[in-house]
PDB file of C-alpha atoms in Angstrom:
ATOM      1  CA  MET A   1     -47.271  94.387  49.069  1.00  0.00           C
ATOM      2  CA  LEU A   2     -45.992  90.831  49.000  1.00  0.00           C
ATOM      3  CA  SER A   3     -48.343  88.337  47.504  1.00  0.00           C
ATOM      4  CA  LEU A   4     -48.894  84.972  49.121  1.00  0.00           C
ATOM      5  CA  GLU A   5     -47.929  83.253  45.863  1.00  0.00           C
ATOM      6  CA  SER A   6     -44.639  85.205  45.677  1.00  0.00           C
ATOM      7  CA  VAL A   7     -43.719  84.253  49.248  1.00  0.00           C
ATOM      8  CA  LYS A   8     -44.631  80.633  48.556  1.00  0.00           C
ATOM      9  CA  ASN A   9     -42.431  80.610  45.431  1.00  0.00           C
ATOM     10  CA  ASP A  10     -39.526  82.219  47.298  1.00  0.00           C
ATOM     11  CA  LEU A  11     -39.759  79.711  50.141  1.00  0.00           C
ATOM     12  CA  THR A  12     -39.871  76.823  47.672  1.00  0.00           C
ATOM     13  CA  PHE A  13     -36.791  78.226  45.901  1.00  0.00           C
ATOM     14  CA  ILE A  14     -34.905  78.564  49.199  1.00  0.00           C
ATOM     15  CA  GLN A  15     -35.865  75.073  50.373  1.00  0.00           C
ATOM     16  CA  SER A  16     -34.976  73.514  47.011  1.00  0.00           C
ATOM     17  CA  HIS A  17     -31.568  75.105  46.638  1.00  0.00           C
ATOM     18  CA  PHE A  18     -30.330  75.896  50.136  1.00  0.00           C
ATOM     19  CA  PHE A  19     -31.485  73.010  52.333  1.00  0.00           C
ATOM     20  CA  ILE A  20     -28.040  71.480  51.743  1.00  0.00           C
ATOM     21  CA  LEU A  21     -26.604  74.285  53.903  1.00  0.00           C
ATOM     22  CA  VAL A  22     -28.615  73.185  56.938  1.00  0.00           C
ATOM     23  CA  LYS A  23     -27.717  69.541  56.395  1.00  0.00           C
ATOM     24  CA  SER A  24     -24.032  70.351  55.836  1.00  0.00           C
ATOM     25  CA  ILE A  25     -23.731  72.538  58.920  1.00  0.00           C
ATOM     26  CA  LYS A  26     -25.199  69.737  61.046  1.00  0.00           C
ATOM     27  CA  ASN A  27     -22.752  67.254  59.518  1.00  0.00           C
ATOM     28  CA  VAL A  28     -19.713  69.485  60.040  1.00  0.00           C
ATOM     29  CA  GLU A  29     -20.653  70.025  63.691  1.00  0.00           C
ATOM     30  CA  ARG A  30     -20.070  66.327  64.411  1.00  0.00           C
ATOM     31  CA  SER A  31     -16.834  66.000  66.380  1.00  0.00           C
ATOM     32  CA  SER A  32     -15.939  62.595  64.928  1.00  0.00           C
ATOM     33  CA  LEU A  33     -15.636  63.955  61.400  1.00  0.00           C
ATOM     34  CA  THR A  34     -12.275  63.622  59.672  1.00  0.00           C
ATOM     35  CA  LEU A  35     -10.609  66.525  57.903  1.00  0.00           C
ATOM     36  CA  CYS A  36     -11.192  64.772  54.586  1.00  0.00           C
ATOM     37  CA  ASP A  37     -14.902  64.366  55.332  1.00  0.00           C
ATOM     38  CA  SER A  38     -15.203  68.028  56.343  1.00  0.00           C
ATOM     39  CA  ILE A  39     -13.527  69.197  53.140  1.00  0.00           C
ATOM     40  CA  GLN A  40     -15.805  66.921  51.104  1.00  0.00           C
ATOM     41  CA  ILE A  41     -18.882  68.436  52.742  1.00  0.00           C
ATOM     42  CA  VAL A  42     -17.707  71.939  51.837  1.00  0.00           C
ATOM     43  CA  ASN A  43     -16.919  70.820  48.283  1.00  0.00           C
ATOM     44  CA  ASN A  44     -20.436  69.360  48.002  1.00  0.00           C
ATOM     45  CA  VAL A  45     -21.913  72.693  49.134  1.00  0.00           C
ATOM     46  CA  ILE A  46     -19.836  74.517  46.517  1.00  0.00           C
ATOM     47  CA  LEU A  47     -21.083  72.138  43.812  1.00  0.00           C
ATOM     48  CA  ALA A  48     -24.690  72.543  44.973  1.00  0.00           C
ATOM     49  CA  MET A  49     -24.407  76.342  44.964  1.00  0.00           C
ATOM     50  CA  GLU A  50     -23.074  76.245  41.397  1.00  0.00           C
ATOM     51  CA  LYS A  51     -26.403  74.695  40.387  1.00  0.00           C
ATOM     52  CA  VAL A  52     -28.575  77.467  41.854  1.00  0.00           C
ATOM     53  CA  PRO A  53     -30.267  79.114  38.854  1.00  0.00           C
ATOM     54  CA  GLY A  54     -30.952  82.712  38.012  1.00  0.00           C
ATOM     55  CA  GLN A  55     -29.564  85.995  39.254  1.00  0.00           C
ATOM     56  CA  GLN A  56     -29.757  84.846  42.883  1.00  0.00           C
ATOM     57  CA  GLY A  57     -27.625  81.840  41.999  1.00  0.00           C
ATOM     58  CA  LYS A  58     -25.040  83.998  40.277  1.00  0.00           C
ATOM     59  CA  ILE A  59     -24.768  86.296  43.296  1.00  0.00           C
ATOM     60  CA  ILE A  60     -24.444  83.340  45.700  1.00  0.00           C
ATOM     61  CA  GLN A  61     -21.807  81.687  43.501  1.00  0.00           C
ATOM     62  CA  GLU A  62     -19.704  84.855  43.274  1.00  0.00           C
ATOM     63  CA  LYS A  63     -19.831  85.458  47.024  1.00  0.00           C
ATOM     64  CA  LEU A  64     -19.062  81.831  47.847  1.00  0.00           C
ATOM     65  CA  LEU A  65     -16.076  81.697  45.492  1.00  0.00           C
ATOM     66  CA  TYR A  66     -14.783  84.973  46.930  1.00  0.00           C
ATOM     67  CA  LEU A  67     -15.047  83.618  50.488  1.00  0.00           C
ATOM     68  CA  ILE A  68     -13.389  80.300  49.607  1.00  0.00           C
ATOM     69  CA  GLU A  69     -10.509  81.979  47.754  1.00  0.00           C
ATOM     70  CA  LYS A  70      -9.851  84.390  50.631  1.00  0.00           C
ATOM     71  CA  ASN A  71     -10.025  81.697  53.320  1.00  0.00           C
ATOM     72  CA  VAL A  72      -6.360  80.762  53.788  1.00  0.00           C
ATOM     73  CA  GLY A  73      -7.213  78.210  56.470  1.00  0.00           C
ATOM     74  CA  PHE A  74      -9.539  76.340  54.136  1.00  0.00           C
ATOM     75  CA  GLN A  75      -6.944  76.354  51.354  1.00  0.00           C
ATOM     76  CA  THR A  76      -4.361  74.949  53.783  1.00  0.00           C
ATOM     77  CA  ALA A  77      -6.815  72.289  54.984  1.00  0.00           C
ATOM     78  CA  LYS A  78      -7.455  71.272  51.368  1.00  0.00           C
ATOM     79  CA  GLN A  79      -3.707  70.934  50.779  1.00  0.00           C
ATOM     80  CA  ILE A  80      -3.259  68.877  53.939  1.00  0.00           C
ATOM     81  CA  THR A  81      -6.152  66.637  52.907  1.00  0.00           C
ATOM     82  CA  ALA A  82      -4.606  66.117  49.473  1.00  0.00           C
ATOM     83  CA  ILE A  83      -1.298  65.117  51.052  1.00  0.00           C
ATOM     84  CA  LEU A  84      -2.803  62.797  53.649  1.00  0.00           C
ATOM     85  CA  SER A  85      -5.142  61.117  51.189  1.00  0.00           C
ATOM     86  CA  GLY A  86      -2.286  60.431  48.786  1.00  0.00           C
ATOM     87  CA  ILE A  87      -3.770  62.553  46.017  1.00  0.00           C
ATOM     88  CA  GLU A  88      -0.823  64.938  45.971  1.00  0.00           C
ATOM     89  CA  TYR A  89       2.648  64.406  47.352  1.00  0.00           C
ATOM     90  CA  ASN A  90       4.501  67.356  45.918  1.00  0.00           C
ATOM     91  CA  LEU A  91       2.508  70.193  47.418  1.00  0.00           C
ATOM     92  CA  CYS A  92       4.361  73.076  48.973  1.00  0.00           C
ATOM     93  CA  ILE A  93       2.807  74.321  52.172  1.00  0.00           C
ATOM     94  CA  ASP A  94       4.602  77.397  53.363  1.00  0.00           C
ATOM     95  CA  GLU A  95       5.455  77.863  57.010  1.00  0.00           C
ATOM     96  CA  MET A  96       3.081  80.849  57.267  1.00  0.00           C
ATOM     97  CA  SER A  97       0.124  78.585  56.433  1.00  0.00           C
ATOM     98  CA  LEU A  98       1.313  75.981  58.893  1.00  0.00           C
ATOM     99  CA  ASN A  99       1.779  78.634  61.578  1.00  0.00           C
ATOM    100  CA  ASN A 100      -1.950  79.371  61.337  1.00  0.00           C
ATOM    101  CA  LEU A 101      -2.613  75.921  62.788  1.00  0.00           C
ATOM    102  CA  ARG A 102      -2.940  75.460  66.530  1.00  0.00           C
ATOM    103  CA  THR A 103       0.027  73.738  68.201  1.00  0.00           C
ATOM    104  CA  GLY A 104      -1.846  70.463  68.825  1.00  0.00           C
ATOM    105  CA  THR A 105      -3.114  70.404  65.259  1.00  0.00           C
ATOM    106  CA  MET A 106       0.386  71.027  63.936  1.00  0.00           C
ATOM    107  CA  THR A 107       1.775  68.149  66.022  1.00  0.00           C
ATOM    108  CA  ARG A 108      -0.902  65.769  64.710  1.00  0.00           C
ATOM    109  CA  PHE A 109      -0.256  66.984  61.162  1.00  0.00           C
ATOM    110  CA  ARG A 110       3.477  66.314  61.488  1.00  0.00           C
ATOM    111  CA  ARG A 111       2.776  62.786  62.796  1.00  0.00           C
ATOM    112  CA  LEU A 112       0.382  62.100  59.932  1.00  0.00           C
ATOM    113  CA  CYS A 113       2.928  63.448  57.431  1.00  0.00           C
ATOM    114  CA  ALA A 114       5.535  61.112  58.914  1.00  0.00           C
ATOM    115  CA  ARG A 115       3.172  58.155  58.465  1.00  0.00           C
ATOM    116  CA  GLN A 116       2.597  59.198  54.852  1.00  0.00           C
ATOM    117  CA  HIS A 117       6.375  59.658  54.329  1.00  0.00           C
ATOM    118  CA  VAL A 118       5.971  63.389  53.775  1.00  0.00           C
ATOM    119  CA  LYS A 119       8.635  65.608  55.289  1.00  0.00           C
ATOM    120  CA  VAL A 120       7.511  68.915  56.795  1.00  0.00           C
ATOM    121  CA  GLY A 121      10.345  71.393  56.491  1.00  0.00           C
ATOM    122  CA  HIS A 122      10.656  75.028  57.409  1.00  0.00           C
ATOM    123  CA  THR A 123       9.348  76.203  54.040  1.00  0.00           C
ATOM    124  CA  LYS A 124       7.501  73.309  52.454  1.00  0.00           C
ATOM    125  CA  CYS A 125       6.243  69.751  52.610  1.00  0.00           C
ATOM    126  CA  GLN A 126       8.231  67.440  50.446  1.00  0.00           C
ATOM    127  CA  ASN A 127       7.842  63.829  49.493  1.00  0.00           C
ATOM    128  CA  VAL A 128      10.703  61.782  51.008  1.00  0.00           C
TER     129      VAL A 128
END
């Protein structure tokens, strides 16, 4: 049987370490958020999850890293953010990654690349 103290401790643990998820989801749902801001929110969640102690923390960290690594769209968004923010100009973004973007998003990305003097070719983005 679950003890009241055990449930109280579990709820305190969840609130202490996972409240950032609730806050982050609410922030990401805002429509006025920039791509850079969205990526930063996700990066902050990753950092917060790395601080979760114990076996539960280890499990969460492993699952989160697995999901992030397998999420091609997120990796592409991070690359686009790096290009647009001026952090990285020599990134290669293959056409397959760019094809995963919706047409309107791709058009906006190409315009932003042009403003940043980054050429989007058939196989990569190059600094011009």
